[in-house]
Amino acid sequence: MAVERTFVAVKPDGVERILVGEVVGRFEKRGLKIVGMKFMKVTKEMAEQHYGEHKGKPFYDGLVSYITSGPIVAMALEGKNAVALARQTIGATKPQDAAPGTIRGDLAVEIGRNIVHGSDSPENGQREIGIFFKPEELVEWSGSLNKWIWE
Ligand code: IDP
Ligand code: MG
């Protein structure tokens, strides 16, 4: 298993619904280490870069206005298999298909209000972290519990 970084964000609906602590806590408890975190508004340019793969799809314009509609909490998370672990903790894109116990399965109803983002590959993790963070905003630290989380 590779040590990876993934980009995770609490989307504007998660912030508005006062779910920041709940969502961040699930990643912390899962064993993913925070190496970057900030409360910010996403510009239209950032949203278009971030969601470029969806350009042209019927939901694209709505997606860009949703993600730019209010503040988000942007996170860079690190760990073994971080991308897959974060996606599993988040649950399926459509909340009605997301398993109970996942963030979307427990807390969300609509696909266009699904609370949280997680990168879908290590390459996209690096790419998305680069959109939202400057290199100096990422923090290297060892994490004293790592020996109890990783074999
Ligand atoms: P993901 O967030 O689980 O990776 P993607 O397919 O990459 O899902 O889609 C990105 C985001 O776009 C979703 O999280 C959701 O907010 C939104 N989205 C995807 N498909 C639809 C749709 O059919 N209608 C409305 N919004 C959608
Ligand atoms: Mg995606």
XYZ file of N, CA, C and O and ligand atoms in Angstrom:
632
model
N 0.835 -1.204 0.000
C 0.000 0.000 0.000
C 0.867 1.251 0.000
O 1.786 1.382 0.786
N 0.533 2.143 -0.898
C 1.347 3.351 -1.032
C 0.844 4.453 -0.108
O -0.354 4.552 0.150
N 1.777 5.260 0.400
C 1.383 6.473 1.118
C 0.997 7.500 0.058
O 1.769 7.790 -0.851
N -0.209 7.968 0.161
C -0.752 8.868 -0.862
C -1.297 10.127 -0.196
O -1.542 10.148 1.006
N -1.577 11.108 -1.069
C -2.317 12.291 -0.619
C -3.590 12.418 -1.435
O -3.605 12.120 -2.626
N -4.640 12.857 -0.767
C -5.912 13.057 -1.445
C -6.477 14.414 -1.073
O -6.202 14.932 0.024
N -7.251 14.996 -1.990
C -7.907 16.266 -1.707
C -9.352 15.983 -1.286
O -10.097 15.323 -2.008
N -9.697 16.469 -0.108
C -11.057 16.303 0.416
C -11.589 17.686 0.754
O -10.842 18.542 1.236
N -12.870 17.918 0.488
C -13.456 19.218 0.856
C -14.837 19.015 1.441
O -15.621 18.184 0.958
N -15.135 19.770 2.498
C -16.513 19.884 2.960
C -17.131 20.958 2.075
O -16.684 22.105 2.058
N -18.133 20.571 1.285
C -18.738 21.482 0.312
C -19.652 22.488 1.025
O -19.954 22.324 2.228
N -20.119 23.526 0.290
C -20.904 24.579 0.949
C -22.118 24.078 1.744
O -22.448 24.648 2.794
N -22.772 23.026 1.284
C -23.935 22.514 2.041
C -23.498 21.927 3.381
O -24.187 22.074 4.399
N -22.336 21.293 3.406
C -21.820 20.736 4.667
C -21.477 21.834 5.661
O -21.751 21.714 6.853
N -20.901 22.938 5.146
C -20.575 24.068 6.020
C -21.867 24.702 6.536
O -22.026 24.926 7.737
N -22.814 24.971 5.621
C -24.086 25.606 6.018
C -24.843 24.749 7.028
O -25.512 25.268 7.914
N -24.743 23.446 6.906
C -25.476 22.539 7.800
C -24.704 22.235 9.093
O -25.085 21.365 9.860
N -23.618 22.973 9.315
C -22.816 22.847 10.557
C -22.298 21.414 10.724
O -22.320 20.849 11.828
N -21.831 20.852 9.598
C -21.333 19.474 9.631
C -19.807 19.400 9.505
O -19.268 18.312 9.328
N -19.121 20.543 9.612
C -17.660 20.527 9.429
C -16.991 19.581 10.430
O -16.199 18.713 10.052
N -17.304 19.744 11.696
C -16.664 18.912 12.729
C -16.963 17.439 12.527
O -16.072 16.580 12.618
N -18.218 17.139 12.250
C -18.663 15.758 12.001
C -17.881 15.124 10.844
O -17.395 13.997 10.944
N -17.747 15.875 9.750
C -17.105 15.322 8.549
C -15.594 15.202 8.760
O -15.005 14.146 8.500
N -14.974 16.260 9.266
C -13.521 16.214 9.475
C -13.186 15.100 10.464
O -12.221 14.352 10.277
N -14.002 14.969 11.513
C -13.762 13.941 12.531
C -13.752 12.535 11.965
O -12.987 11.679 12.423
N -14.593 12.287 10.975
C -14.631 10.935 10.397
C -13.327 10.596 9.686
O -12.871 9.449 9.745
N -12.723 11.581 9.008
C -11.445 11.315 8.337
C -10.312 11.171 9.359
O -9.451 10.305 9.210
N -10.343 12.011 10.371
C -9.313 11.895 11.423
C -9.387 10.515 12.069
O -8.372 9.844 12.254
N -10.587 10.116 12.428
C -10.745 8.827 13.119
C -10.422 7.654 12.204
O -9.981 6.605 12.668
N -10.616 7.823 10.903
C -10.318 6.740 9.967
C -8.817 6.465 9.900
O -8.384 5.385 9.502
N -8.007 7.457 10.274
C -6.555 7.260 10.224
C -5.891 8.034 9.106
O -4.800 7.680 8.667
N -6.566 9.071 8.627
C -5.969 9.930 7.600
C -5.427 11.176 8.281
O -6.106 11.782 9.107
N -4.206 11.515 7.939
C -3.518 12.624 8.594
C -3.746 13.915 7.815
O -3.553 13.944 6.596
N -4.158 14.967 8.523
C -4.349 16.273 7.884
C -2.973 16.887 7.637
O -2.194 17.063 8.573
N -2.681 17.215 6.368
C -1.422 17.914 6.069
C -1.684 19.300 5.494
O -0.751 20.076 5.270
N -2.958 19.622 5.267
C -3.337 20.963 4.834
C -4.811 21.157 5.118
O -5.586 20.205 5.000
N -5.184 22.374 5.525
C -6.599 22.633 5.798
C -6.865 24.128 5.764
O -6.136 24.895 6.383
N -7.911 24.528 5.027
C -8.294 25.948 5.105
C -9.756 26.168 4.770
O -10.364 25.415 3.999
N -10.298 27.235 5.382
C -11.674 27.666 5.179
C -11.629 28.742 4.111
O -10.910 29.733 4.263
N -12.349 28.554 3.024
C -12.155 29.450 1.874
C -13.367 29.446 0.963
O -14.219 28.561 1.038
N -13.428 30.441 0.089
C -14.419 30.423 -0.989
C -13.735 30.005 -2.280
O -12.594 30.383 -2.529
N -14.426 29.201 -3.060
C -13.878 28.708 -4.323
C -14.250 29.705 -5.413
O -15.427 30.076 -5.533
N -13.271 30.146 -6.192
C -13.577 31.046 -7.313
C -14.105 30.215 -8.489
O -13.910 28.994 -8.541
N -14.730 30.913 -9.450
C -15.260 30.230 -10.632
C -14.110 29.551 -11.387
O -14.254 28.419 -11.864
N -12.955 30.216 -11.441
C -11.800 29.664 -12.159
C -11.329 28.366 -11.495
O -11.027 27.379 -12.170
N -11.251 28.384 -10.159
C -10.833 27.166 -9.444
C -11.846 26.043 -9.661
O -11.477 24.889 -9.876
N -13.124 26.389 -9.606
C -14.177 25.379 -9.768
C -14.078 24.747 -11.158
O -14.220 23.528 -11.318
N -13.809 25.584 -12.171
C -13.736 25.067 -13.540
C -12.522 24.172 -13.743
O -12.583 23.179 -14.465
N -11.423 24.521 -13.067
C -10.232 23.663 -13.133
C -10.497 22.339 -12.421
O -10.212 21.259 -12.925
N -11.063 22.477 -11.222
C -11.294 21.303 -10.375
C -12.250 20.316 -11.048
O -12.034 19.103 -11.013
N -13.340 20.831 -11.611
C -14.378 19.975 -12.182
C -14.321 19.923 -13.713
O -15.319 19.604 -14.354
N -13.132 20.186 -14.297
C -12.966 20.194 -15.749
C -13.487 18.944 -16.440
O -14.055 19.021 -17.533
N -13.328 17.780 -15.795
C -13.769 16.515 -16.421
C -15.287 16.479 -16.649
O -15.785 15.683 -17.448
N -16.034 17.326 -15.928
C -17.502 17.306 -16.044
C -18.034 18.379 -16.985
O -19.249 18.475 -17.183
N -17.136 19.181 -17.564
C -17.576 20.254 -18.467
C -18.404 19.655 -19.612
O -18.037 18.620 -20.169
N -19.538 20.283 -19.916
C -20.397 19.786 -20.992
C -21.523 18.888 -20.497
O -22.492 18.655 -21.216
N -21.405 18.376 -19.270
C -22.481 17.530 -18.738
C -23.649 18.409 -18.275
O -23.450 19.579 -17.935
N -24.860 17.861 -18.284
C -26.032 18.692 -17.962
C -25.974 19.346 -16.578
O -26.531 20.421 -16.377
N -25.290 18.711 -15.637
C -25.264 19.252 -14.273
C -24.081 20.209 -14.030
O -23.939 20.744 -12.929
N -23.249 20.428 -15.069
C -21.991 21.169 -14.861
C -22.199 22.595 -14.325
O -21.573 22.984 -13.338
N -23.095 23.364 -14.970
C -23.287 24.753 -14.534
C -23.791 24.808 -13.090
O -23.337 25.616 -12.286
N -24.726 23.908 -12.773
C -25.258 23.844 -11.406
C -24.171 23.453 -10.411
O -24.121 23.970 -9.293
N -23.283 22.568 -10.845
C -22.188 22.104 -9.979
C -21.237 23.257 -9.663
O -20.845 23.444 -8.500
N -20.906 24.043 -10.694
C -19.993 25.177 -10.491
C -20.667 26.219 -9.591
O -20.048 26.744 -8.658
N -21.967 26.495 -9.793
C -22.575 27.494 -8.897
C -22.731 26.965 -7.474
O -22.566 27.727 -6.512
N -22.981 25.684 -7.316
C -23.063 25.077 -5.969
C -21.727 25.192 -5.226
O -21.668 25.677 -4.089
N -20.645 24.838 -5.884
C -19.350 24.785 -5.183
C -18.795 26.192 -4.907
O -17.975 26.374 -4.013
N -19.287 27.189 -5.690
C -18.834 28.570 -5.470
C -19.838 29.374 -4.627
O -19.639 30.565 -4.405
N -20.905 28.724 -4.148
C -22.008 29.467 -3.513
C -21.722 29.894 -2.078
O -22.411 30.751 -1.539
N -20.741 29.294 -1.452
C -20.440 29.622 -0.059
C -19.126 28.993 0.312
O -18.514 28.288 -0.509
N -18.661 29.217 1.529
C -17.349 28.694 1.903
C -17.292 27.162 1.942
O -18.318 26.494 2.153
N -16.096 26.666 1.747
C -15.805 25.235 1.885
C -14.670 25.069 2.902
O -13.990 26.042 3.241
N -14.470 23.836 3.345
C -13.250 23.507 4.092
C -12.430 22.581 3.198
O -12.864 21.467 2.887
N -11.289 23.079 2.742
C -10.404 22.320 1.856
C -9.372 21.587 2.700
O -8.820 22.158 3.639
N -9.144 20.313 2.363
C -8.176 19.526 3.134
C -7.271 18.712 2.220
O -7.733 18.163 1.215
N -6.021 18.619 2.602
C -5.108 17.647 2.003
C -4.888 16.579 3.071
O -4.481 16.895 4.195
N -5.206 15.333 2.745
C -5.094 14.234 3.709
C -4.069 13.233 3.209
O -4.000 12.947 2.016
N -3.308 12.680 4.144
C -2.222 11.766 3.787
C -2.380 10.456 4.537
O -2.796 10.446 5.702
N -2.021 9.379 3.873
C -2.026 8.083 4.542
C -1.848 6.960 3.553
O -1.832 7.183 2.340
N -1.719 5.730 4.088
C -1.655 4.567 3.205
C -3.011 4.425 2.533
O -4.045 4.454 3.220
N -3.004 4.294 1.205
C -4.253 4.136 0.465
C -5.238 5.275 0.714
O -6.454 5.051 0.745
N -4.720 6.481 0.902
C -5.578 7.604 1.309
C -6.745 7.854 0.350
O -7.850 8.157 0.793
N -6.500 7.704 -0.951
C -7.549 8.009 -1.928
C -8.725 7.054 -1.751
O -9.879 7.473 -1.612
N -8.439 5.758 -1.726
C -9.514 4.760 -1.612
C -10.195 4.820 -0.248
O -11.426 4.710 -0.158
N -9.411 4.986 0.813
C -10.010 5.062 2.152
C -10.941 6.258 2.273
O -12.042 6.153 2.825
N -10.515 7.400 1.745
C -11.366 8.598 1.840
C -12.641 8.395 1.028
O -13.734 8.724 1.501
N -12.526 7.837 -0.179
C -13.718 7.609 -1.013
C -14.683 6.643 -0.325
O -15.892 6.802 -0.392
N -14.132 5.634 0.357
C -15.002 4.674 1.051
C -15.711 5.353 2.226
O -16.889 5.114 2.484
N -14.994 6.204 2.943
C -15.579 6.933 4.072
C -16.654 7.915 3.586
O -17.652 8.139 4.273
N -16.467 8.449 2.377
C -17.433 9.399 1.802
C -18.702 8.679 1.323
O -19.805 9.159 1.537
N -18.547 7.543 0.656
C -19.702 6.803 0.132
C -20.020 7.179 -1.307
O -19.439 8.108 -1.870
N -20.980 6.459 -1.898
C -21.319 6.628 -3.319
C -21.809 8.050 -3.604
O -22.396 8.698 -2.744
N -21.563 8.475 -4.866
C -21.906 9.845 -5.284
C -23.370 10.171 -5.016
O -23.705 11.255 -4.547
N -24.262 9.211 -5.355
C -25.701 9.396 -5.148
C -26.028 8.965 -3.723
O -25.911 7.768 -3.403
N -26.450 9.872 -2.876
C -26.665 9.496 -1.467
C -27.599 8.299 -1.276
O -27.403 7.509 -0.347
N -28.557 8.110 -2.182
C -29.466 6.958 -1.990
C -28.774 5.616 -2.240
O -29.261 4.572 -1.819
N -27.617 5.661 -2.914
C -26.827 4.440 -3.126
C -25.689 4.305 -2.108
O -24.969 3.302 -2.117
N -25.501 5.321 -1.292
C -24.371 5.312 -0.346
C -24.728 4.470 0.880
O -25.840 4.573 1.416
N -23.801 3.631 1.289
C -24.054 2.715 2.408
C -24.195 3.494 3.722
O -23.508 4.498 3.925
N -25.078 3.006 4.603
C -25.117 3.580 5.949
C -23.723 3.457 6.575
O -23.010 2.487 6.321
N -23.341 4.440 7.356
C -21.990 4.435 7.917
C -21.047 5.324 7.139
O -20.013 5.723 7.652
N -21.407 5.596 5.876
C -20.609 6.557 5.107
C -21.174 7.959 5.341
O -22.315 8.107 5.797
N -20.383 8.970 5.011
C -20.836 10.358 5.228
C -22.106 10.622 4.421
O -23.114 11.097 4.954
N -22.063 10.304 3.118
C -23.245 10.569 2.287
C -24.407 9.657 2.669
O -25.563 10.067 2.636
N -24.120 8.419 3.039
C -25.171 7.474 3.429
C -25.852 7.857 4.733
O -27.013 7.531 4.961
N -25.135 8.557 5.584
C -25.718 8.956 6.872
C -26.327 10.346 6.840
O -27.257 10.627 7.606
N -25.788 11.237 6.002
C -26.096 12.671 6.181
C -26.696 13.364 4.961
O -27.122 14.507 5.076
N -26.703 12.710 3.791
C -27.117 13.423 2.572
C -28.333 12.786 1.910
O -28.645 11.614 2.137
N -29.014 13.581 1.075
C -30.218 13.139 0.369
C -30.039 13.247 -1.148
O -30.397 12.337 -1.890
N -29.483 14.373 -1.609
C -29.463 14.690 -3.039
C -28.052 14.613 -3.609
O -27.095 15.044 -2.949
N -27.934 14.156 -4.866
C -26.619 14.065 -5.522
C -25.960 15.447 -5.644
O -24.741 15.573 -5.520
N -26.770 16.471 -5.848
C -26.238 17.833 -5.988
C -26.035 18.543 -4.654
O -25.720 19.735 -4.626
N -26.221 17.816 -3.568
C -25.995 18.360 -2.212
C -25.391 17.232 -1.379
O -25.942 16.849 -0.350
N -24.258 16.709 -1.854
C -23.736 15.488 -1.225
C -22.544 15.734 -0.288
O -21.747 14.846 -0.017
N -22.459 16.962 0.228
C -21.671 17.331 1.425
C -20.162 17.376 1.270
O -19.498 18.229 1.848
N -19.614 16.417 0.527
C -18.160 16.254 0.621
C -17.583 15.809 -0.726
O -18.269 15.153 -1.512
N -16.355 16.236 -0.982
C -15.614 15.819 -2.176
C -14.403 14.994 -1.767
O -13.766 15.292 -0.753
N -14.058 13.998 -2.561
C -12.798 13.279 -2.397
C -12.229 12.923 -3.758
O -12.974 12.478 -4.649
N -10.930 13.098 -3.944
C -10.273 12.782 -5.225
C -10.491 11.317 -5.591
O -10.582 10.452 -4.718
N -10.503 11.048 -6.923
C -10.770 9.674 -7.360
C -9.525 8.889 -7.770
O -9.623 7.734 -8.161
N -8.346 9.498 -7.713
C -7.094 8.781 -8.010
C -5.949 9.545 -7.351
O -6.087 10.740 -7.080
N -4.816 8.875 -7.122
C -3.671 9.583 -6.547
C -3.215 10.748 -7.428
O -2.844 11.806 -6.920
N -3.299 10.570 -8.757
C -2.895 11.649 -9.673
C -3.821 12.851 -9.494
O -3.375 13.991 -9.418
N -5.123 12.591 -9.443
C -6.068 13.690 -9.235
C -5.925 14.287 -7.830
O -6.166 15.475 -7.640
N -5.534 13.468 -6.868
C -5.269 13.989 -5.521
C -4.203 15.072 -5.574
O -4.387 16.180 -5.073
N -3.085 14.754 -6.227
C -1.986 15.727 -6.352
C -2.443 16.955 -7.144
O -2.155 18.093 -6.781
N -3.157 16.706 -8.237
C -3.615 17.806 -9.105
C -4.552 18.745 -8.332
O -4.399 19.967 -8.360
N -5.508 18.164 -7.614
C -6.506 18.979 -6.907
C -5.877 19.702 -5.711
O -6.209 20.854 -5.438
N -4.962 19.046 -5.005
C -4.251 19.729 -3.910
C -3.532 20.957 -4.482
O -3.546 22.030 -3.879
N -2.977 20.815 -5.680
C -2.279 21.926 -6.334
C -3.197 23.077 -6.718
O -2.758 24.219 -6.810
N -4.472 22.800 -6.942
C -5.429 23.879 -7.260
C -5.764 24.671 -5.996
O -5.897 25.888 -6.025
N -5.881 23.984 -4.879
C -6.415 24.619 -3.664
C -5.345 25.066 -2.669
O -5.639 25.871 -1.792
N -4.127 24.521 -2.784
C -3.085 24.858 -1.803
C -1.799 25.307 -2.491
O -1.412 24.738 -3.514
N -1.147 26.282 -1.858
C 0.226 26.598 -2.246
C 1.128 25.604 -1.529
O 0.783 25.164 -0.418
N 2.295 25.275 -2.103
C 3.164 24.275 -1.465
C 3.461 24.609 0.003
O 3.482 23.717 0.856
N 3.651 25.907 0.306
C 4.004 26.293 1.689
C 2.827 26.159 2.659
O 2.994 26.279 3.869
N 1.634 25.919 2.143
C 0.475 25.720 3.028
C 0.335 24.259 3.472
O -0.530 23.934 4.277
N 1.157 23.386 2.905
C 1.117 21.971 3.293
C 2.175 21.730 4.372
O 3.279 22.246 4.288
N 1.795 20.971 5.381
C 2.646 20.824 6.568
C 3.105 19.367 6.705
O 2.273 18.449 6.753
N 4.410 19.181 6.759
C 4.971 17.846 7.031
C 5.040 17.652 8.539
O 5.613 18.482 9.228
N 4.448 16.585 9.046
C 4.596 16.289 10.476
C 4.441 14.790 10.643
O 3.844 14.108 9.812
N 5.001 14.252 11.748
C 5.125 12.793 11.773
C 3.870 12.103 12.298
O 3.497 11.048 11.813
N 3.167 12.668 13.257
C 1.963 11.999 13.740
C 2.322 10.891 14.716
O 2.668 9.780 14.321
N 2.236 11.181 16.023
C 2.730 10.219 17.010
C 1.885 8.939 17.073
O 2.346 7.920 17.570
N 0.661 8.974 16.542
C -0.184 7.765 16.585
C 0.023 6.851 15.385
O -0.567 5.778 15.326
N 0.845 7.295 14.426
C 0.974 6.511 13.199
C 1.334 5.056 13.456
O 0.858 4.161 12.772
N 2.171 4.808 14.467
C 2.604 3.417 14.709
C 1.436 2.558 15.199
O 1.492 1.338 15.139
N 0.367 3.175 15.672
C -0.810 2.432 16.104
C -1.852 2.307 14.994
O -2.850 1.608 15.121
N -1.628 3.033 13.902
C -2.569 3.026 12.787
C -2.024 2.220 11.609
O -2.747 1.488 10.948
N -0.706 2.334 11.394
C -0.040 1.625 10.289
C 0.832 0.524 10.870
O 1.573 0.757 11.814
N 0.798 -0.667 10.262
C 1.694 -1.774 10.685
C 3.111 -1.513 10.191
O 3.296 -0.964 9.127
P -17.834 12.232 -6.835
O -17.983 13.553 -6.102
O -18.430 11.095 -6.046
O -16.428 11.962 -7.274
P -18.442 12.850 -9.619
O -19.099 11.916 -10.590
O -16.999 13.159 -9.810
O -18.742 12.314 -8.142
O -19.270 14.216 -9.676
C -18.796 15.364 -9.023
C -19.920 16.028 -8.294
O -20.860 16.516 -9.230
C -20.756 15.092 -7.390
O -20.205 14.920 -6.101
C -22.067 15.846 -7.326
O -22.023 16.921 -6.377
C -22.168 16.434 -8.714
N -22.960 15.573 -9.604
C -22.557 14.439 -10.222
N -23.546 13.913 -10.977
C -24.589 14.752 -10.817
C -25.941 14.761 -11.350
O -26.352 13.876 -12.110
N -26.726 15.807 -10.953
C -26.309 16.801 -10.118
N -25.057 16.829 -9.615
C -24.220 15.822 -9.957
Mg -15.281 12.915 -8.751
